[in-house]
CSV table of C-alpha atoms in Angstrom, one decimal:
chain,number,residue,atom,x,y,z
A,114,MET,CA,136.2,167.9,134.4
A,115,GLY,CA,139.5,169.6,133.6
A,116,ILE,CA,140.7,166.3,132.2
A,117,ARG,CA,137.6,166.0,130.0
A,118,LEU,CA,138.2,169.6,128.7
A,119,PHE,CA,141.8,168.8,127.6
A,120,ASP,CA,140.7,165.4,126.2
A,121,HIS,CA,138.3,167.3,123.9
A,122,ILE,CA,141.1,169.6,122.9
A,123,VAL,CA,143.6,166.8,122.1
A,124,LYS,CA,141.0,165.0,120.0
A,125,MET,CA,140.2,168.1,117.9
A,126,ILE,CA,143.9,168.9,117.4
A,127,THR,CA,144.7,165.4,116.4
A,128,SER,CA,141.9,165.4,113.8
A,129,LYS,CA,142.8,168.8,112.3
A,130,PRO,CA,145.8,170.7,113.6
A,131,VAL,CA,145.3,174.4,113.6
A,132,ASN,CA,145.7,176.9,116.6
A,133,ASP,CA,145.5,175.3,120.1
A,134,GLN,CA,143.7,178.5,121.4
A,135,VAL,CA,140.9,178.1,118.9
A,136,TYR,CA,140.4,174.5,120.1
A,137,MET,CA,140.5,175.6,123.7
A,138,ASN,CA,137.6,178.0,123.0
A,139,ARG,CA,135.6,175.4,121.1
A,140,ALA,CA,136.0,172.8,123.9
A,141,VAL,CA,134.9,175.3,126.5
A,142,ARG,CA,131.8,176.1,124.5
A,143,LYS,CA,131.0,172.5,123.9
A,144,LEU,CA,131.1,171.5,127.5
A,145,GLY,CA,129.0,174.5,128.4
A,146,LYS,CA,127.5,174.5,131.9
A,147,LYS,CA,129.4,171.3,132.8
A,148,ILE,CA,132.4,173.3,133.8
A,149,LYS,CA,132.6,176.4,136.0
A,150,ILE,CA,134.2,179.4,134.4
A,151,ARG,CA,135.2,182.7,135.9
A,152,TYR,CA,136.1,185.4,133.4
A,153,LEU,CA,139.1,187.6,134.4
A,154,PRO,CA,139.2,191.3,133.4
A,155,GLY,CA,140.6,191.3,129.9
A,156,GLU,CA,142.5,194.6,130.4
A,157,LEU,CA,144.3,193.1,133.4
A,158,PHE,CA,144.8,189.6,132.1
A,159,GLN,CA,145.6,190.0,128.4
A,160,LEU,CA,145.6,187.4,125.7
A,161,GLY,CA,148.6,187.2,123.3
A,162,ASN,CA,146.8,188.7,120.4
A,163,VAL,CA,145.6,191.6,122.5
A,164,PHE,CA,148.9,192.4,124.2
A,165,PHE,CA,151.4,191.7,121.4
A,166,THR,CA,149.4,192.0,118.1
A,167,LYS,CA,146.8,194.7,118.8
A,168,GLY,CA,149.0,196.4,121.3
A,169,HIS,CA,151.9,196.7,118.9
A,170,ARG,CA,154.4,195.3,121.4
A,171,ILE,CA,157.5,193.9,119.7
A,172,PHE,CA,160.5,195.0,121.7
A,173,ILE,CA,161.2,196.0,125.3
A,174,GLY,CA,159.5,199.3,126.1
A,175,ASP,CA,157.0,199.2,123.3
A,176,ASN,CA,153.6,200.6,124.6
A,177,PRO,CA,154.1,199.7,128.3
A,178,CYS,CA,151.0,198.2,129.9
A,179,ASN,CA,151.1,199.5,133.5
A,180,GLU,CA,147.7,197.9,134.4
A,181,CYS,CA,148.6,194.4,133.1
A,182,VAL,CA,148.8,191.7,135.8
A,183,LEU,CA,149.4,188.8,133.5
A,184,VAL,CA,150.1,188.2,129.8
A,185,HIS,CA,149.0,184.9,128.3
A,186,ASN,CA,151.6,184.0,125.6
A,187,ASN,CA,149.0,182.5,123.2
A,188,TYR,CA,147.8,183.1,119.7
A,189,ILE,CA,151.2,182.1,118.4
A,190,VAL,CA,152.3,178.6,117.4
A,191,SER,CA,155.3,176.6,118.7
A,192,LEU,CA,157.3,176.7,121.9
A,193,GLU,CA,160.2,178.3,120.0
A,194,ALA,CA,158.1,181.2,118.8
A,195,LYS,CA,156.6,181.8,122.3
A,196,ILE,CA,160.0,181.9,123.9
A,197,TYR,CA,161.5,184.2,121.3
A,198,ARG,CA,158.5,186.6,121.6
A,199,PHE,CA,159.0,186.8,125.3
A,200,LYS,CA,162.8,187.3,124.9
A,201,GLU,CA,162.3,190.3,122.6
A,202,TYR,CA,159.9,192.0,125.0
A,203,GLY,CA,162.1,191.4,128.0
A,204,LEU,CA,159.9,188.8,129.6
A,205,TRP,CA,162.4,185.9,129.6
A,206,GLU,CA,164.6,185.2,132.6
A,207,VAL,CA,166.0,181.7,131.9
A,208,ASP,CA,169.8,181.6,131.9
A,209,GLY,CA,170.4,178.0,131.1
A,210,HIS,CA,174.1,177.2,130.1
A,211,GLY,CA,174.9,180.9,130.7
A,212,TYR,CA,172.7,182.1,127.8
A,213,TYR,CA,172.8,185.6,129.2
A,214,SER,CA,175.6,185.5,131.8
A,215,ASP,CA,178.4,183.9,129.8
A,216,SER,CA,181.3,186.3,130.0
A,217,ASP,CA,183.5,184.4,127.5
A,218,ARG,CA,181.3,184.4,124.4
A,219,LYS,CA,181.9,186.9,121.6
A,220,TYR,CA,179.2,188.4,119.4
A,221,ILE,CA,178.6,190.4,116.3
A,222,SER,CA,175.8,193.0,115.9
A,223,TYR,CA,174.5,194.8,112.9
A,224,ASP,CA,171.5,197.0,111.8
A,225,ASN,CA,169.1,197.2,108.9
A,226,PRO,CA,169.2,201.0,108.5
A,227,ILE,CA,167.7,201.3,105.0
A,228,GLU,CA,164.1,200.7,103.8
A,229,PHE,CA,164.8,200.1,100.1
A,230,ASN,CA,162.1,201.4,97.8
A,231,ASN,CA,163.4,200.1,94.5
A,232,LYS,CA,163.7,203.7,93.3
A,233,GLY,CA,166.4,206.3,92.7
A,234,LYS,CA,169.8,205.3,94.0
A,235,TYR,CA,168.2,202.0,95.4
A,236,LYS,CA,166.6,200.9,92.2
A,237,GLY,CA,166.9,197.2,91.9
A,238,PHE,CA,167.0,196.6,95.6
A,239,ALA,CA,164.1,195.3,97.7
A,240,THR,CA,163.9,195.5,101.5
A,241,GLU,CA,163.0,191.9,102.3
A,242,LYS,CA,165.6,190.6,99.8
A,243,MET,CA,168.4,192.9,101.2
A,244,GLU,CA,167.6,192.1,104.8
A,245,LEU,CA,167.7,188.4,104.1
A,246,MET,CA,171.0,188.8,102.4
A,247,SER,CA,172.3,190.7,105.5
A,248,LEU,CA,171.0,187.9,107.8
A,249,LYS,CA,173.0,185.3,105.8
A,250,ALA,CA,176.1,187.5,105.8
A,251,ALA,CA,175.9,187.8,109.6
A,252,PHE,CA,175.7,184.1,110.2
A,253,VAL,CA,178.5,183.4,107.7
A,254,ILE,CA,180.7,185.9,109.6
A,255,GLY,CA,179.7,184.4,112.9
A,256,ARG,CA,180.7,181.0,111.7
A,257,ILE,CA,184.1,182.2,110.3
A,258,LEU,CA,185.0,184.1,113.5
A,259,ASN,CA,183.2,181.8,116.0
A,260,ARG,CA,180.9,184.6,117.2
A,261,THR,CA,177.3,184.6,118.1
A,262,VAL,CA,174.9,186.8,116.0
A,263,ILE,CA,172.8,189.4,117.8
A,264,LEU,CA,169.8,189.7,115.5
A,265,PRO,CA,168.8,193.2,114.2
A,266,LYS,CA,165.5,194.8,113.9
A,267,PHE,CA,163.8,194.1,110.6
A,268,HIS,CA,161.5,196.4,108.6
A,269,CYS,CA,157.9,195.2,108.9
A,270,HIS,CA,157.4,195.5,105.1
A,271,GLY,CA,155.5,192.5,103.9
A,272,ALA,CA,154.6,191.1,107.4
A,273,LYS,CA,151.7,188.8,107.2
A,274,GLY,CA,149.1,188.9,110.0
A,275,TYR,CA,150.4,192.1,111.5
A,276,ASN,CA,149.5,195.7,110.9
A,277,PRO,CA,152.5,197.7,112.1
A,278,LEU,CA,152.4,201.3,113.3
A,279,PRO,CA,154.0,203.9,110.9
A,280,GLY,CA,157.7,203.6,111.1
A,281,GLN,CA,157.6,200.6,113.5
A,282,MET,CA,160.3,197.9,113.2
A,283,CYS,CA,159.7,194.2,113.6
A,284,HIS,CA,161.7,191.2,114.9
A,285,PHE,CA,162.9,188.1,113.1
A,286,GLY,CA,159.8,186.1,114.2
A,287,THR,CA,157.5,188.5,112.4
A,288,HIS,CA,158.7,187.1,109.1
A,289,TYR,CA,160.3,183.7,109.7
A,290,SER,CA,159.4,180.4,111.3
A,291,MET,CA,161.2,180.1,114.7
A,292,ARG,CA,160.6,176.4,114.9
A,293,LYS,CA,162.3,175.8,111.5
A,294,PHE,CA,165.1,178.2,112.3
A,295,GLU,CA,165.8,176.7,115.8
A,296,SER,CA,165.9,173.2,114.3
A,297,TYR,CA,169.0,174.2,112.3
A,298,LEU,CA,170.5,177.1,114.3
A,299,PRO,CA,169.8,176.8,118.0
A,300,ALA,CA,169.8,180.1,119.9
A,301,LEU,CA,172.0,178.8,122.6
A,302,THR,CA,175.0,178.4,120.3
A,303,THR,CA,174.4,180.6,117.2
A,304,TYR,CA,172.2,183.7,117.9
A,305,ARG,CA,170.6,186.0,120.4
A,306,GLU,CA,167.5,188.2,120.3
A,307,HIS,CA,167.8,191.9,119.3
A,308,VAL,CA,167.4,193.2,122.9
A,309,PHE,CA,169.9,190.7,124.3
A,310,LEU,CA,172.3,193.3,125.5
A,311,GLU,CA,169.6,195.1,127.5
A,312,HIS,CA,169.1,192.0,129.7
A,313,PRO,CA,170.2,192.6,133.3
A,314,MET,CA,172.0,189.2,133.4
A,315,VAL,CA,174.4,190.2,130.6
A,316,PRO,CA,177.8,191.0,132.2
A,317,LYS,CA,178.7,194.6,132.2
A,318,MET,CA,182.1,193.8,130.6
A,319,ILE,CA,180.3,192.5,127.5
A,320,ASN,CA,178.4,195.8,126.9
A,321,GLU,CA,181.6,197.8,127.6
A,322,SER,CA,183.6,195.9,125.0
A,323,LYS,CA,182.3,197.1,121.6
A,324,SER,CA,184.4,197.7,118.5
A,325,GLU,CA,184.1,200.8,116.3
A,326,PRO,CA,181.4,200.3,113.7
A,327,PHE,CA,182.5,198.6,110.5
A,328,LEU,CA,181.0,198.7,107.0
A,329,ILE,CA,182.0,196.2,104.2
A,330,ASP,CA,181.7,198.1,100.9
A,331,GLY,CA,179.5,196.6,98.3
A,332,PRO,CA,177.1,197.3,95.3
A,333,VAL,CA,174.4,198.8,97.5
A,334,TRP,CA,176.8,201.7,98.4
A,335,GLN,CA,177.7,202.5,94.8
A,336,HIS,CA,176.1,205.3,92.8
A,337,PRO,CA,174.2,204.0,89.7
A,338,ASP,CA,176.5,206.1,87.5
A,339,GLY,CA,179.6,204.3,88.9
A,340,GLY,CA,180.8,207.3,90.9
A,341,VAL,CA,182.2,207.4,94.4
A,342,SER,CA,180.7,205.3,97.1
A,343,ASN,CA,177.8,206.8,99.0
A,344,HIS,CA,178.2,205.0,102.3
A,345,PRO,CA,177.8,206.9,105.6
A,346,ASP,CA,180.6,209.1,106.9
A,347,SER,CA,182.7,208.3,110.0
A,348,LEU,CA,182.7,204.6,109.4
A,349,ASN,CA,185.6,202.2,109.1
A,350,VAL,CA,184.9,201.1,105.5
A,351,LEU,CA,186.5,197.8,104.3
A,352,LYS,CA,186.7,197.1,100.6
A,353,PRO,CA,186.6,193.5,99.3
A,354,LYS,CA,188.4,192.7,96.1
A,355,GLY,CA,185.2,191.8,94.3
A,356,ASP,CA,181.4,192.3,94.7
A,357,ARG,CA,181.3,189.2,96.9
A,358,VAL,CA,183.2,188.9,100.2
A,359,LEU,CA,185.8,186.2,100.7
A,360,SER,CA,186.2,184.3,104.0
A,361,THR,CA,189.9,185.0,103.8
A,362,GLU,CA,189.1,188.8,103.8
A,363,VAL,CA,186.9,188.4,106.9
A,364,ARG,CA,189.7,186.6,108.8
A,365,LYS,CA,192.2,189.3,107.7
A,366,TRP,CA,190.0,192.1,108.8
A,367,PHE,CA,188.5,190.8,112.0
A,368,ALA,CA,190.2,187.7,113.4
A,369,SER,CA,192.5,189.7,115.6
A,370,LYS,CA,189.7,191.9,117.0
A,371,SER,CA,189.4,191.3,120.7
A,372,ALA,CA,186.2,193.3,121.4
A,373,ARG,CA,183.4,191.1,122.8
A,374,ILE,CA,180.9,192.7,120.4
A,375,LEU,CA,182.1,193.3,116.8
A,376,VAL,CA,179.8,196.0,115.5
A,377,PHE,CA,178.7,196.5,111.9
A,378,HIS,CA,176.8,199.5,110.6
A,379,SER,CA,175.0,197.0,108.2
A,380,LEU,CA,175.8,193.9,106.2
A,381,TYR,CA,174.4,194.3,102.7
A,382,ASN,CA,176.9,191.9,101.3
A,383,GLU,CA,177.0,188.6,99.5
A,384,PHE,CA,179.6,186.0,100.3
A,385,ASP,CA,181.6,183.9,97.9
A,386,SER,CA,181.4,180.2,98.7
A,387,ASP,CA,185.2,180.0,98.6
A,388,ASN,CA,185.5,177.2,101.2
A,389,LYS,CA,183.5,174.5,102.8
A,390,GLU,CA,182.9,176.4,106.0
A,391,VAL,CA,181.0,179.2,104.1
A,392,SER,CA,179.2,176.9,101.7
A,393,ASP,CA,178.0,174.7,104.6
A,394,MET,CA,176.6,177.7,106.5
A,395,LEU,CA,174.8,179.0,103.4
A,396,ASP,CA,173.3,175.6,102.8
A,397,ILE,CA,172.1,175.4,106.4
A,398,LEU,CA,170.6,178.9,106.1
A,399,SER,CA,168.7,178.0,102.9
A,400,LYS,CA,167.0,175.2,104.9
A,401,ALA,CA,166.6,177.1,108.2
A,402,ILE,CA,164.9,180.3,106.9
A,403,LYS,CA,161.2,179.8,106.0
A,404,ASN,CA,158.7,182.6,105.6
A,405,THR,CA,155.7,182.5,107.9
A,406,ASP,CA,153.1,184.9,109.4
A,407,PHE,CA,153.0,186.8,112.7
A,408,MET,CA,151.3,184.0,114.5
A,409,GLN,CA,153.7,181.3,113.1
A,410,LEU,CA,150.8,179.3,111.7
A,411,HIS,CA,152.8,178.0,108.8
A,412,GLN,CA,155.8,176.1,110.1
């Protein structure tokens, strides 16, 4: 009977691909009394939309569920998205090819500290646009320096299919297709989830080897009246020659840095396609980044 159940599901998905969980529910209803069903307590065995979406669980430690026995990682489309969601909530233990335990790999990390409101000193800047620019800058720097990007938290502004709590931050998969991104930039070689450094398999020596925080100056830090920069204090501020950063400047500033984690306060910077290495990465990013909704229905 189990084979018949999945046969129904496969036929429905083949005729009109949507959400596999929806088809599972339809198939169970269609077979009715022909199969035996035992309903597990929903508060102990939670569905993905209950645990993650309605429970507002994005990162490790968000709204702990002490009574949960099992979480079903459903109501989200694609294997890539399922794995990424588990990673960000600390529910992933696979260390293939030293994903967590590699002691030789070097990383860069950065934050998205500003929620731009297109008013006052941030007039002309929009949150989603600026955070997308930062993401591209991080991967360009990662390519130039042969470092893996640790993704930041993103503001939930504009998230489709998710109603965030006030002040809550979201992860990359809230806004962008994981399947599309992984097809161009595999996690194993190019990036890590935001909570990566909290994983117990990450060597202690990695966490203990962090640079001082850097900030690359740019238009976002300039007062509208052309006055002095308004970037945060106590940062190592680097000034490019123009509004766009050059790959030669990145190498000059950071190539000799030995810290396992190169830390940036933020990366609200655009890069000049001054060589093939940079232009190739920007081209890859233009293809890899695709907006989607919280359930990744639009791949």
